[in-house]
Tab-separated table of C-alpha atoms in Angstrom:
chain	number	residue	atom	x	y	z
A	1	MET	CA	-0.213	-0.108	0.023
A	2	ALA	CA	0.900	3.297	-1.211
A	3	GLY	CA	1.801	5.158	1.977
A	4	ALA	CA	0.770	9.204	2.741
A	5	GLY	CA	4.372	10.923	1.534
A	6	GLU	CA	3.900	8.745	-1.570
A	7	ARG	CA	0.339	9.957	-2.378
A	8	ASP	CA	1.173	13.666	-2.144
A	9	GLY	CA	3.952	13.242	-4.701
A	10	GLU	CA	1.413	11.722	-6.952
A	11	GLU	CA	-0.858	14.414	-6.419
A	12	GLU	CA	1.809	17.335	-6.867
A	13	GLU	CA	2.923	15.704	-10.212
A	14	GLU	CA	-0.241	15.539	-11.062
A	15	GLU	CA	-0.847	19.298	-11.158
A	16	ILE	CA	1.859	19.996	-13.466
A	17	VAL	CA	0.002	21.627	-16.216
A	18	CYS	CA	2.228	21.281	-19.698
A	19	LEU	CA	1.404	24.489	-22.190
A	20	GLU	CA	2.025	25.051	-25.570
A	21	ALA	CA	4.312	27.422	-26.888
A	22	SER	CA	1.538	29.310	-28.362
A	23	PHE	CA	-0.171	29.991	-25.253
A	24	PHE	CA	2.356	32.935	-24.455
A	25	ILE	CA	1.843	34.247	-28.332
A	26	ASN	CA	-0.496	37.431	-28.713
A	27	ASP	CA	-1.521	37.901	-32.207
A	28	ASN	CA	-4.426	39.631	-32.253
A	29	TYR	CA	-2.613	42.069	-34.653
A	30	GLU	CA	-4.730	45.495	-35.172
A	31	LEU	CA	-4.397	47.390	-38.750
A	32	LYS	CA	-3.490	51.203	-37.343
A	33	LYS	CA	-2.720	54.565	-39.012
A	34	PHE	CA	0.785	56.321	-38.559
A	35	THR	CA	1.521	59.597	-39.490
A	36	PHE	CA	4.884	61.268	-39.761
A	37	GLY	CA	5.318	64.715	-41.139
A	38	SER	CA	3.401	64.069	-44.719
A	39	HIS	CA	3.666	60.616	-44.737
A	40	SER	CA	1.041	58.071	-43.821
A	41	PHE	CA	0.304	54.762	-43.886
A	42	GLU	CA	-0.640	51.474	-42.525
A	43	LEU	CA	1.012	48.498	-40.457
A	44	TYR	CA	-0.396	45.272	-37.990
A	45	CYS	CA	1.066	45.607	-34.865
A	46	LEU	CA	-0.285	44.980	-31.251
A	47	GLN	CA	-1.731	46.850	-28.743
A	48	SER	CA	-0.058	45.034	-25.445
A	49	ALA	CA	2.924	42.792	-25.421
A	50	SER	CA	2.944	38.873	-25.601
A	51	THR	CA	3.632	37.159	-22.512
A	52	ASP	CA	7.390	36.145	-24.294
A	53	PHE	CA	10.081	38.598	-23.568
A	54	ASP	CA	11.342	37.813	-26.791
A	55	LEU	CA	8.439	38.841	-28.559
A	56	THR	CA	8.642	43.173	-27.823
A	57	GLY	CA	9.055	42.946	-31.876
A	58	GLN	CA	4.920	43.129	-31.959
A	59	LEU	CA	4.651	46.837	-31.069
A	60	VAL	CA	5.668	49.891	-32.041
A	61	TRP	CA	7.864	50.987	-29.513
A	62	PRO	CA	8.978	55.162	-28.278
A	63	GLY	CA	12.092	54.946	-30.047
A	64	ALA	CA	10.768	53.987	-33.537
A	65	MET	CA	8.401	57.134	-33.075
A	66	LEU	CA	11.265	58.529	-32.101
A	67	LEU	CA	13.337	57.946	-35.400
A	68	ASN	CA	10.718	57.850	-37.930
A	69	GLU	CA	10.159	61.636	-36.687
A	70	TYR	CA	13.709	62.415	-37.197
A	71	LEU	CA	13.611	60.506	-40.636
A	72	SER	CA	11.127	62.234	-41.763
A	73	LYS	CA	11.954	65.830	-41.378
A	74	ASN	CA	16.019	64.742	-42.916
A	75	VAL	CA	14.696	62.709	-45.681
A	76	ASP	CA	17.929	63.924	-47.899
A	77	LEU	CA	19.509	61.708	-45.125
A	78	LEU	CA	17.778	58.612	-47.105
A	79	LYS	CA	17.256	59.296	-50.297
A	80	GLY	CA	18.641	56.718	-52.852
A	81	CYS	CA	20.887	54.916	-50.191
A	82	SER	CA	20.917	51.440	-49.067
A	83	VAL	CA	19.495	50.349	-45.174
A	84	ILE	CA	19.549	47.679	-43.228
A	85	GLU	CA	17.504	47.773	-39.815
A	86	LEU	CA	18.479	45.486	-36.712
A	87	GLY	CA	15.256	44.831	-34.498
A	88	SER	CA	12.948	45.936	-37.205
A	89	GLY	CA	9.900	44.659	-35.086
A	90	VAL	CA	6.685	44.909	-37.364
A	91	GLY	CA	8.812	47.107	-40.012
A	92	ILE	CA	7.465	50.863	-39.208
A	93	THR	CA	10.826	52.511	-39.671
A	94	GLY	CA	11.922	50.412	-43.023
A	95	ILE	CA	8.353	51.427	-44.570
A	96	LEU	CA	8.696	54.582	-43.863
A	97	CYS	CA	12.400	54.466	-45.459
A	98	SER	CA	11.394	52.800	-48.278
A	99	ARG	CA	9.540	55.834	-49.729
A	100	PHE	CA	13.020	57.365	-50.385
A	101	CYS	CA	15.666	54.813	-50.345
A	102	ARG	CA	16.822	52.398	-53.363
A	103	GLU	CA	17.083	49.428	-50.716
A	104	VAL	CA	15.910	49.069	-47.465
A	105	VAL	CA	16.383	45.367	-45.876
A	106	LEU	CA	14.694	44.672	-42.103
A	107	THR	CA	15.788	41.869	-40.144
A	108	ASP	CA	14.908	40.533	-36.925
A	109	HIS	CA	15.877	37.043	-35.451
A	110	ASN	CA	12.220	36.317	-34.052
A	111	ASP	CA	10.288	33.893	-35.928
A	112	GLU	CA	7.282	35.129	-34.702
A	113	VAL	CA	7.911	38.974	-35.458
A	114	GLN	CA	9.269	38.010	-39.094
A	115	LYS	CA	5.935	36.465	-39.869
A	116	ILE	CA	4.232	39.940	-39.416
A	117	LEU	CA	6.979	41.935	-40.415
A	118	LYS	CA	6.398	40.107	-43.889
A	119	LYS	CA	2.554	40.690	-43.582
A	120	ASN	CA	3.347	44.737	-43.141
A	121	ILE	CA	5.690	44.097	-46.303
A	122	GLU	CA	2.999	42.689	-48.641
A	123	LEU	CA	0.483	45.267	-47.500
A	124	HIS	CA	2.818	47.664	-47.776
A	125	SER	CA	3.833	46.815	-51.434
A	126	SER	CA	0.217	45.542	-52.313
A	127	LYS	CA	-1.034	49.556	-51.412
A	128	ASP	CA	1.773	51.871	-52.221
A	129	HIS	CA	3.074	51.219	-56.176
A	130	SER	CA	5.268	54.431	-55.904
A	131	HIS	CA	8.410	53.736	-53.722
A	132	HIS	CA	11.466	52.615	-55.956
A	133	ALA	CA	13.255	50.503	-52.999
A	134	GLU	CA	13.506	46.535	-53.009
A	135	LEU	CA	12.042	45.981	-49.464
A	136	VAL	CA	12.749	42.619	-47.697
A	137	ALA	CA	13.108	40.715	-44.499
A	138	GLU	CA	15.598	38.753	-43.457
A	139	LYS	CA	16.502	36.934	-39.788
A	140	LEU	CA	19.331	38.031	-37.985
A	141	GLU	CA	20.442	37.300	-34.795
A	142	TRP	CA	22.943	39.875	-33.210
A	143	GLY	CA	26.262	38.690	-33.203
A	144	ASN	CA	25.731	35.856	-35.797
A	145	SER	CA	28.386	36.291	-38.200
A	146	ASP	CA	27.084	33.107	-40.354
A	147	GLN	CA	24.021	35.051	-41.057
A	148	ILE	CA	25.608	38.218	-41.503
A	149	ASN	CA	27.492	37.256	-43.882
A	150	GLN	CA	24.514	35.646	-45.738
A	151	ILE	CA	23.155	39.202	-45.761
A	152	LEU	CA	26.509	40.480	-47.048
A	153	ARG	CA	26.837	37.961	-49.961
A	154	ARG	CA	23.953	39.181	-51.604
A	155	ARG	CA	25.026	42.881	-50.734
A	156	PRO	CA	28.806	42.783	-51.261
A	157	GLY	CA	29.111	46.300	-51.062
A	158	GLY	CA	27.390	46.575	-47.805
A	159	PHE	CA	24.804	49.803	-46.845
A	160	ASP	CA	24.806	53.551	-46.850
A	161	LEU	CA	23.020	53.256	-43.042
A	162	ILE	CA	22.312	51.014	-40.568
A	163	LEU	CA	19.399	51.896	-38.374
A	164	GLY	CA	18.196	50.911	-35.004
A	165	ALA	CA	14.973	52.263	-33.251
A	166	ASP	CA	14.328	51.483	-29.310
A	167	ILE	CA	16.458	48.278	-29.401
A	168	CYS	CA	18.432	48.033	-26.526
A	169	PHE	CA	16.515	46.626	-23.729
A	170	GLN	CA	18.651	43.475	-22.542
A	171	GLN	CA	21.796	44.438	-21.381
A	172	GLY	CA	23.518	40.862	-22.411
A	173	SER	CA	22.378	41.477	-26.037
A	174	VAL	CA	24.017	45.206	-26.382
A	175	PRO	CA	28.063	43.767	-26.994
A	176	LEU	CA	26.086	41.495	-29.467
A	177	LEU	CA	24.740	44.557	-30.993
A	178	PHE	CA	27.963	46.729	-31.546
A	179	ASP	CA	29.714	43.438	-32.749
A	180	THR	CA	26.809	43.428	-35.420
A	181	VAL	CA	27.173	47.127	-36.257
A	182	LYS	CA	30.797	46.653	-36.694
A	183	GLN	CA	31.112	44.263	-38.774
A	184	LEU	CA	28.307	45.886	-41.080
A	185	LEU	CA	29.969	49.372	-40.992
A	186	GLN	CA	33.848	47.479	-41.627
A	187	VAL	CA	31.847	46.760	-45.164
A	188	ARG	CA	31.858	50.746	-45.978
A	189	GLU	CA	35.284	51.288	-43.906
A	190	ARG	CA	36.388	53.678	-46.437
A	191	ASP	CA	32.532	55.640	-47.351
A	192	CYS	CA	30.930	57.281	-44.724
A	193	CYS	CA	28.574	54.554	-43.564
A	194	LYS	CA	26.984	55.132	-40.381
A	195	PHE	CA	24.826	53.781	-37.572
A	196	ILE	CA	22.000	55.963	-36.563
A	197	LEU	CA	20.264	54.832	-33.266
A	198	ALA	CA	17.065	55.545	-31.781
A	199	TYR	CA	17.505	55.195	-28.130
A	200	VAL	CA	14.753	55.752	-24.735
A	201	SER	CA	16.686	55.717	-21.436
A	202	ARG	CA	14.924	53.301	-18.886
A	203	ALA	CA	17.638	52.228	-16.864
A	204	LYS	CA	21.258	54.495	-15.775
A	205	ILE	CA	23.239	51.339	-16.399
A	206	MET	CA	21.823	50.592	-19.391
A	207	ASP	CA	23.173	54.581	-20.653
A	208	SER	CA	26.167	53.708	-19.833
A	209	LEU	CA	26.117	50.293	-21.277
A	210	VAL	CA	24.971	51.316	-24.629
A	211	VAL	CA	28.230	54.348	-24.801
A	212	SER	CA	30.692	51.864	-23.463
A	213	GLU	CA	30.430	49.200	-25.684
A	214	ALA	CA	30.119	51.553	-29.020
A	215	ILE	CA	33.719	53.064	-27.335
A	216	ARG	CA	35.164	49.553	-26.865
A	217	HIS	CA	33.766	48.150	-30.267
A	218	GLY	CA	36.475	51.214	-31.732
A	219	MET	CA	33.082	53.921	-32.526
A	220	GLN	CA	32.741	57.329	-32.291
A	221	ILE	CA	28.925	57.879	-30.914
A	222	ASN	CA	27.631	61.087	-30.483
A	223	GLU	CA	24.324	62.690	-29.817
A	224	ILE	CA	22.594	64.161	-33.090
A	225	PRO	CA	21.767	67.855	-31.870
A	226	GLY	CA	18.092	68.452	-31.146
A	227	THR	CA	16.955	65.054	-30.783
A	228	ARG	CA	16.900	64.975	-27.444
A	229	SER	CA	13.045	64.351	-25.839
A	230	VAL	CA	10.190	62.861	-24.029
A	231	VAL	CA	8.939	60.185	-25.930
A	232	GLY	CA	6.139	58.004	-23.868
A	233	ASN	CA	7.123	59.411	-20.922
A	234	LEU	CA	10.932	58.813	-21.202
A	235	GLU	CA	13.903	60.916	-22.256
A	236	GLY	CA	14.511	59.503	-25.867
A	237	VAL	CA	17.899	60.652	-27.908
A	238	ILE	CA	19.161	60.091	-31.547
A	239	PHE	CA	22.704	58.750	-31.202
A	240	GLU	CA	25.020	58.879	-34.737
A	241	VAL	CA	27.917	55.930	-34.440
A	242	THR	CA	30.807	55.646	-36.952
A	243	LEU	CA	33.949	53.458	-37.008
A	244	LEU	CA	37.017	55.809	-35.367
A	245	GLU	CA	39.449	56.482	-38.147
A	246	LYS	CA	42.661	54.359	-38.583
A	247	SER	CA	45.980	56.533	-37.541
A	248	PRO	CA	48.393	56.834	-40.802
A	249	MET	CA	50.962	54.502	-40.442
């Protein structure tokens, strides 16, 4: 006969519930209109995040609004350029850029986010036939040299601009972000390639980490004058990041 302790153990085991991964995913996307200056478009996004922290890309974050406002007022920065965006999420920044650039590559590492990103690219392409940019989605996990090289093999000349909007959430990902940026910048080492980062301050330790990692990776990071503002009750700023010039031998 089983003892009381054994019965308690069996009851505890019976209480364990295994949940499917889909339980943690919210895919109740809504079509929402966004306007930046004189430029308006619609895209699908969530109004609140999924349970899974890795699915932050399903939302439009304050830093994306900050970067898009800046870009809409500085379209000369984009005209005729090839652009790669890191951590594109639903694609709000890349879609705006596609109206002015010749090529835009939107990247994200999460498969679920990739689905909504591609859906928004299809939506935009079907509604707006006036843009001239090639707009594509690529999977890219920061620090993954194989994935970076795969993107660059198809574009051996690299990119004119690297963009990132509100992508610094986890401390462990920041070194990988700047490792990725460095690999992309080095392709255009002799040209004027730069990384434009819209950053929103949520923790002092992250503020310091972003700057220190840029410097540690051999980059110069400068605040773009006039971009510091309050977005979503938080302080945001836009940085311009470039490789430090090598001293002549």
